[in-house]
Coordinates of C-alpha atoms and ligand atoms in Angstrom, one line a residue:
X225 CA -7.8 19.1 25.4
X226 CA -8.9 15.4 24.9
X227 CA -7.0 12.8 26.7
X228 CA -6.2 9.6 24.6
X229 CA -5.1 6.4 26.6
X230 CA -2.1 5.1 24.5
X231 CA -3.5 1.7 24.9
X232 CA -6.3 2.0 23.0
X233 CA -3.4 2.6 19.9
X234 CA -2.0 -0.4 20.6
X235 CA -4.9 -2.7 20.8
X236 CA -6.3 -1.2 18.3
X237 CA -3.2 -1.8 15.6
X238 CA -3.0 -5.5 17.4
X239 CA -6.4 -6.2 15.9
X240 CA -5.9 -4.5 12.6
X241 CA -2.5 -6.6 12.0
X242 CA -4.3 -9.5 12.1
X243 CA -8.2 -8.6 10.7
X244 CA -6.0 -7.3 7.2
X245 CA -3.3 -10.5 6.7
X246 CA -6.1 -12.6 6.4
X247 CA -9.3 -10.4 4.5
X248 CA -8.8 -9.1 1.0
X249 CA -11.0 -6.0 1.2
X250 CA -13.9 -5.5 -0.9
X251 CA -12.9 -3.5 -3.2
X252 CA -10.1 -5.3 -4.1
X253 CA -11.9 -8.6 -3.7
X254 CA -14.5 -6.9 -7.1
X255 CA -11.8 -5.7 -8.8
X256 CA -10.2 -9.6 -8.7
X257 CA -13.8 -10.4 -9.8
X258 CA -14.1 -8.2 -12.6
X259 CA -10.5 -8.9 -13.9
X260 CA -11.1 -12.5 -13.9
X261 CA -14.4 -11.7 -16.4
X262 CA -11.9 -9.8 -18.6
X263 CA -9.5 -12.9 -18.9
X264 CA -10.2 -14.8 -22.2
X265 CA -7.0 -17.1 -22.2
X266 CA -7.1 -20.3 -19.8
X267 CA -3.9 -19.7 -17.7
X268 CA -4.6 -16.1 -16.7
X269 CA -8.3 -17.0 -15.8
X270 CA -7.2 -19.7 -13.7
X271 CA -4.6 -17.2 -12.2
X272 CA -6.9 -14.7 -11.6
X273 CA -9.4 -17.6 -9.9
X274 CA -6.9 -19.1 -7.8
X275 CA -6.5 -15.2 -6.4
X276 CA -10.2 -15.4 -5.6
X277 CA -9.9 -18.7 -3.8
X278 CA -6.9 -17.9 -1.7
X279 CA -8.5 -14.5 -0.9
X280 CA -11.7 -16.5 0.1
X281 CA -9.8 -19.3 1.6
X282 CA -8.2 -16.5 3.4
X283 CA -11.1 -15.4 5.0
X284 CA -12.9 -18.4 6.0
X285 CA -9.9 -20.1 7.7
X286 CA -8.1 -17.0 9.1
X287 CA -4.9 -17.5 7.6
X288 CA -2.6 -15.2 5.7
X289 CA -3.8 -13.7 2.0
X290 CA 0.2 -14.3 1.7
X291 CA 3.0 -15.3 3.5
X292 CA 5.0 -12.3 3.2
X293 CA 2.8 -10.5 5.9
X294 CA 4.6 -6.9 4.9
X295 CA 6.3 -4.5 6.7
X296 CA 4.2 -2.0 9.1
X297 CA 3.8 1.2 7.6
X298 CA 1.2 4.0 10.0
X299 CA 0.2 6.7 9.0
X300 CA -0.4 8.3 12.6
X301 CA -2.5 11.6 12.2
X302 CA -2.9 13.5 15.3
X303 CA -5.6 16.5 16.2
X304 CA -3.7 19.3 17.7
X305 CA -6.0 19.0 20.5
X306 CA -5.3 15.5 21.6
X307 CA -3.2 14.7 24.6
X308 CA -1.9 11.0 25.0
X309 CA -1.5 9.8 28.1
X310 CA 0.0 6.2 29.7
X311 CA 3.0 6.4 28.0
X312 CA 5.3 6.7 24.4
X313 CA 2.7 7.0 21.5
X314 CA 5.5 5.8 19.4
X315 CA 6.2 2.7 21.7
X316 CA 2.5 1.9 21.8
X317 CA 2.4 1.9 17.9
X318 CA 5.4 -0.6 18.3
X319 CA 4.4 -2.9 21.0
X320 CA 0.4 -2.7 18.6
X321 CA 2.6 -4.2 15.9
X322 CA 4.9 -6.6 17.2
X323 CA 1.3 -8.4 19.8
X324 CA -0.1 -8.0 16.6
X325 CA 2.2 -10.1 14.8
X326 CA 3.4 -12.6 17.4
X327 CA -0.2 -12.9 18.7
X328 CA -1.8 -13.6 15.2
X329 CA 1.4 -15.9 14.1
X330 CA 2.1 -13.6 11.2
X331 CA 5.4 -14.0 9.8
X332 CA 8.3 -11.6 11.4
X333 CA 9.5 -10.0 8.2
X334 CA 11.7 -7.3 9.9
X335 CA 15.7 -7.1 10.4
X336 CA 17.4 -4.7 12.7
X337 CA 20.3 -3.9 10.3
X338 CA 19.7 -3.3 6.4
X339 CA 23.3 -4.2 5.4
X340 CA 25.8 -5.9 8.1
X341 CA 24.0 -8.5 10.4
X342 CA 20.2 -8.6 9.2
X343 CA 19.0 -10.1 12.1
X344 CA 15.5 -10.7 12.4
X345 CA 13.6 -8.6 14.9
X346 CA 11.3 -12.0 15.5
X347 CA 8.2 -9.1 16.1
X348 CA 7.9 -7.6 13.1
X349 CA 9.3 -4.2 14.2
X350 CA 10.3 -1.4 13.9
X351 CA 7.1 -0.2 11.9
X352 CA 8.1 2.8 9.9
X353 CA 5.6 5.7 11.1
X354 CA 5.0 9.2 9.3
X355 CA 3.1 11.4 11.9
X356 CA 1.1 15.0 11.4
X357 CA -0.4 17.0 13.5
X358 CA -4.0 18.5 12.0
X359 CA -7.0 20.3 13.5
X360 CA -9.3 18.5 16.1
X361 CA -9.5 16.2 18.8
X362 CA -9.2 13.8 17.0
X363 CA -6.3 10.9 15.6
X364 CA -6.4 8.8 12.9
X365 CA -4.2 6.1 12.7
X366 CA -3.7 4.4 9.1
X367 CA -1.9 0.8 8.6
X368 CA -0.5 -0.8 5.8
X369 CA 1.3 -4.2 5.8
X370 CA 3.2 -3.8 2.4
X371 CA 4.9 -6.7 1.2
X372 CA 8.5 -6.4 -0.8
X373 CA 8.2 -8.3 -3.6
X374 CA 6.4 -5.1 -5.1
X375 CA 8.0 -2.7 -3.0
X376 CA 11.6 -4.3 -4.1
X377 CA 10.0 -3.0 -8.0
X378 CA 9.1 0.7 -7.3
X379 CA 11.2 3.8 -8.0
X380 CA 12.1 7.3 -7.7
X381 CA 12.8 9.4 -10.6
X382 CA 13.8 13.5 -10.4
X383 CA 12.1 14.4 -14.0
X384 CA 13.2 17.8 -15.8
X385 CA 10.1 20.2 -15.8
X386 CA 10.1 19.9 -19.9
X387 CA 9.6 16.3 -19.4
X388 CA 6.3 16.9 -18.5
X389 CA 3.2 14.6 -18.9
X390 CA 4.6 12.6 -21.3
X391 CA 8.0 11.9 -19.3
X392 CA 5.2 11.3 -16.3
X393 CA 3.7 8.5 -18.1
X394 CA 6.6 6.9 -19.7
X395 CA 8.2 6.9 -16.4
X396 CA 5.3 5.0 -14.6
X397 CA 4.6 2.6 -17.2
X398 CA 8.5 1.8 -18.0
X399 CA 8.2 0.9 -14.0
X400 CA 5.6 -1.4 -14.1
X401 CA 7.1 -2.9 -17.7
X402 CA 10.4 -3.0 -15.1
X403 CA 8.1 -4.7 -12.9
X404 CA 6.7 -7.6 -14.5
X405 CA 5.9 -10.9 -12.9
X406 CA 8.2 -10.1 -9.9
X407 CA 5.9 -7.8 -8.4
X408 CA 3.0 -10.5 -8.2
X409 CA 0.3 -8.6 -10.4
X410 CA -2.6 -7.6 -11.1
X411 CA -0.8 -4.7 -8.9
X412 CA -2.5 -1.4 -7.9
X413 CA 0.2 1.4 -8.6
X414 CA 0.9 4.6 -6.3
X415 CA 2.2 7.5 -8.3
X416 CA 3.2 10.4 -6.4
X417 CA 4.0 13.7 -8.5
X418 CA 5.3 17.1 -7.1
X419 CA 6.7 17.6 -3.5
X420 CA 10.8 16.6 -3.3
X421 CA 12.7 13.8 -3.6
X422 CA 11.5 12.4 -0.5
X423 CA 8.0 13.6 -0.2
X424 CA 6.7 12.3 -3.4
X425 CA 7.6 8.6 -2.7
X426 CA 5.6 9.1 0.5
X427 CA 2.7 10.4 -1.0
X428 CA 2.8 7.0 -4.0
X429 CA 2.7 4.9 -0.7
X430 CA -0.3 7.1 0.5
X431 CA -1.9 6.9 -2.7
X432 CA -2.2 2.9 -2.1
X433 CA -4.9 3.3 1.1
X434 CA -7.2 4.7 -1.3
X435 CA -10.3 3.0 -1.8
X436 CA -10.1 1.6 -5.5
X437 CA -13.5 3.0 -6.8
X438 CA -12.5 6.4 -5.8
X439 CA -10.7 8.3 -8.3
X440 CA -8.4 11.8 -7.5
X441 CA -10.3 14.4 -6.8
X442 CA -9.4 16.8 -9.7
X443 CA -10.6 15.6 -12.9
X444 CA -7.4 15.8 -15.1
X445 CA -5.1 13.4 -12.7
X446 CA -8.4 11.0 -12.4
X447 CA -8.2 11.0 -16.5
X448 CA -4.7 10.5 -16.1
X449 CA -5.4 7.8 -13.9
X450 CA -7.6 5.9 -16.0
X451 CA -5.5 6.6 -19.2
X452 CA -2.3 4.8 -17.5
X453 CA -4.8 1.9 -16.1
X454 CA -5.4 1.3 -20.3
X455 CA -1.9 1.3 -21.2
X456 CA -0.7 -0.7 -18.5
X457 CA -3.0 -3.1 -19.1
X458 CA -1.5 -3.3 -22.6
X459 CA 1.2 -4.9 -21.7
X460 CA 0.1 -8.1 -21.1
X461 CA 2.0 -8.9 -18.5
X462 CA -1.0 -10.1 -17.0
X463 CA -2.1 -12.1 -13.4
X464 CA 1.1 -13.5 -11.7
X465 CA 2.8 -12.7 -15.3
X466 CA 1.1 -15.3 -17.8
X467 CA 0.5 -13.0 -20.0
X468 CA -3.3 -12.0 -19.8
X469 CA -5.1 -9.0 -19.9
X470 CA -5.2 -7.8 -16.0
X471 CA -1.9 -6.1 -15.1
X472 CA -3.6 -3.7 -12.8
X473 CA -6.4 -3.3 -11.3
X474 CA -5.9 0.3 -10.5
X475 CA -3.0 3.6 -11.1
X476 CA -3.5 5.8 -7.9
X477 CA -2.0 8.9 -8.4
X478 CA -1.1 11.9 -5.3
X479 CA 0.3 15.3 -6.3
X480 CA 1.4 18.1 -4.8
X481 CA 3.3 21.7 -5.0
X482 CA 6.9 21.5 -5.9
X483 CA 9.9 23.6 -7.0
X484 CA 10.1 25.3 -10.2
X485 CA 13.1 23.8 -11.0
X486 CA 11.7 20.0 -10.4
X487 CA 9.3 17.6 -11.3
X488 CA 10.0 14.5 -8.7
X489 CA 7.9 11.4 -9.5
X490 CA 7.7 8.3 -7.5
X491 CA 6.1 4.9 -8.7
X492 CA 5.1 2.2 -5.4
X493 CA 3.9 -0.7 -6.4
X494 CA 1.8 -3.1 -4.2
X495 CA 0.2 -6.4 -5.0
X496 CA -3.0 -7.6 -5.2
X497 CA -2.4 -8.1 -1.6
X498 CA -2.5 -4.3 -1.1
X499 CA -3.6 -4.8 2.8
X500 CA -4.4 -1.9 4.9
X501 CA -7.0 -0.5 7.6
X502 CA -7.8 2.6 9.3
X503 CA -8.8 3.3 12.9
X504 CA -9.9 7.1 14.2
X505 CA -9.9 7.3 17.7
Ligands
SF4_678 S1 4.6 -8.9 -3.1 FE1 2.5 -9.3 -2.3 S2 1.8 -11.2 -3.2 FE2 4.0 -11.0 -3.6 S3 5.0 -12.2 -1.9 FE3 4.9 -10.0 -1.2 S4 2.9 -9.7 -0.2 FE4 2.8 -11.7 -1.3

């Protein structure tokens, strides 16, 4: 058994917090790049450059990609031989995020009540936390700050088996269509198929953490992939929705098993400022 101090969690997160509010990561950083070359008319180039700046801006100065700094989303992953000790792991995931976000002045973007008083939690928390336990000794700890102007923009949909591929795609691009300007694009899309009603939403979230120059592992969802990157792109709704040619910058798509009776689909969309970091411990 491997003992893990719970405060390594929690300084751990506190430093991720505020390392991916203000660095666009690489990947997404060339796919800005790359986007920008694709642009031919003058407004969506100069969208697509003033992304670049702010991103680089961003990093130089330490400030915020955005000023919607997200909601905390972890993905804790925990080897079955791992014992934490010093405390709560899920109060050291919280107090991570909330000396994370007060200590790096990100905005609090979090209310204690979804419908009656809204009040802000002035920390940031609750972060929202999916654990599983796995082989090993060891954890891995995944963070995404996901802002809502995309999340507001996703969806759930329960397909009928006979809807198939095609009702797949429709579905995904009708989202983004949905989507438009008010999910600040280029976006990077999470698709999760299979699982329930529930699990494939998680799984489009998951699908966001992916590094964009990997593509899904089996070869006809990677097709599919790149066929819905096309047609979204098609649509011209373009960087920060003036019309250009970079809608995405990348369709990530998670499957899994599901009922015979059901074909779930979920659609997450994130922004360009698709923030998130990973710590193994
Ligand atoms: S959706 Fe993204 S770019 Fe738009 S306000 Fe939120 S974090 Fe910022």
């Amino acid at each position: 058994m491997r003992e893990i101090n719970v405060n390594r969690v929690t300084e751990s997160l506190c430093e991720a917090c505020g390392f991916i509010a203000c660095n666009c990561s690489p990947d997404i950083y060339e796919a800005l790049k790359h986007g920008a070359e694709q642009e031919t008319s003058e407004q969506s180039r100069m969208a697509m450059d003033m992304l670049l700046k702010n991103a680089e801006i961003a990093h130089e100065e330490r400030i915020p990609i955005c000023q919607d700094t997200g909601l905390a989303i972890i993905w804790l992953t925990v080897g079955q031989d791992v014992h934490f000790i010093n405390g709560d792991i899920n109060e050291a995931i919280q107090l991570g995020i909330r000396k994370g976000y007060t200590g790096h002045f990100l905005r609090a973007s979090a209310v204690d009540d979804p419908l009656f008083n809204r009040i802000n939690t002035k920390d940031n928390t609750p972060a929202v936390i999916y654990t599983s336990i796995v082989p090993g000794d060891q954890v891995k700890i995944e963070l995404m700050a996901k802002g809502f102007g995309s999340e507001n923009m996703s969806r759930v949909k329960m397909l009928k088996p006979a809807e198939g591929m095609d009702g797949v795609k429709q579905f995904v691009l009708e989202t983004i269509k949905m989507a438009g300007p008010n999910a600040c694009p280029p976006m990077i899309v999470g698709v999760g198929i299979g699982g329930t009603f529930d699990s494939c939403a998680v799984m489009s979230k998951h699908s966001l953490l992916r590094p964009l120059s990997q593509n899904n592992e089996n070869s006809e969802y990677a097709s599919m992939e790149r066929e819905l990157c096309e047609q979204a792109n098609l649509l011209k709704i373009g960087p920060m929705g003036l019309h250009g040619k970079t809608t995405v910058l990348k369709i990530q798509i998670e499957q899994s098993p599901t009922h015979i009776a059901g074909l779930p689909c979920a659609v997450n969309i994130c922004c360009h400022a698709c923030r998130h970091a990973e710590v193994i411990l």
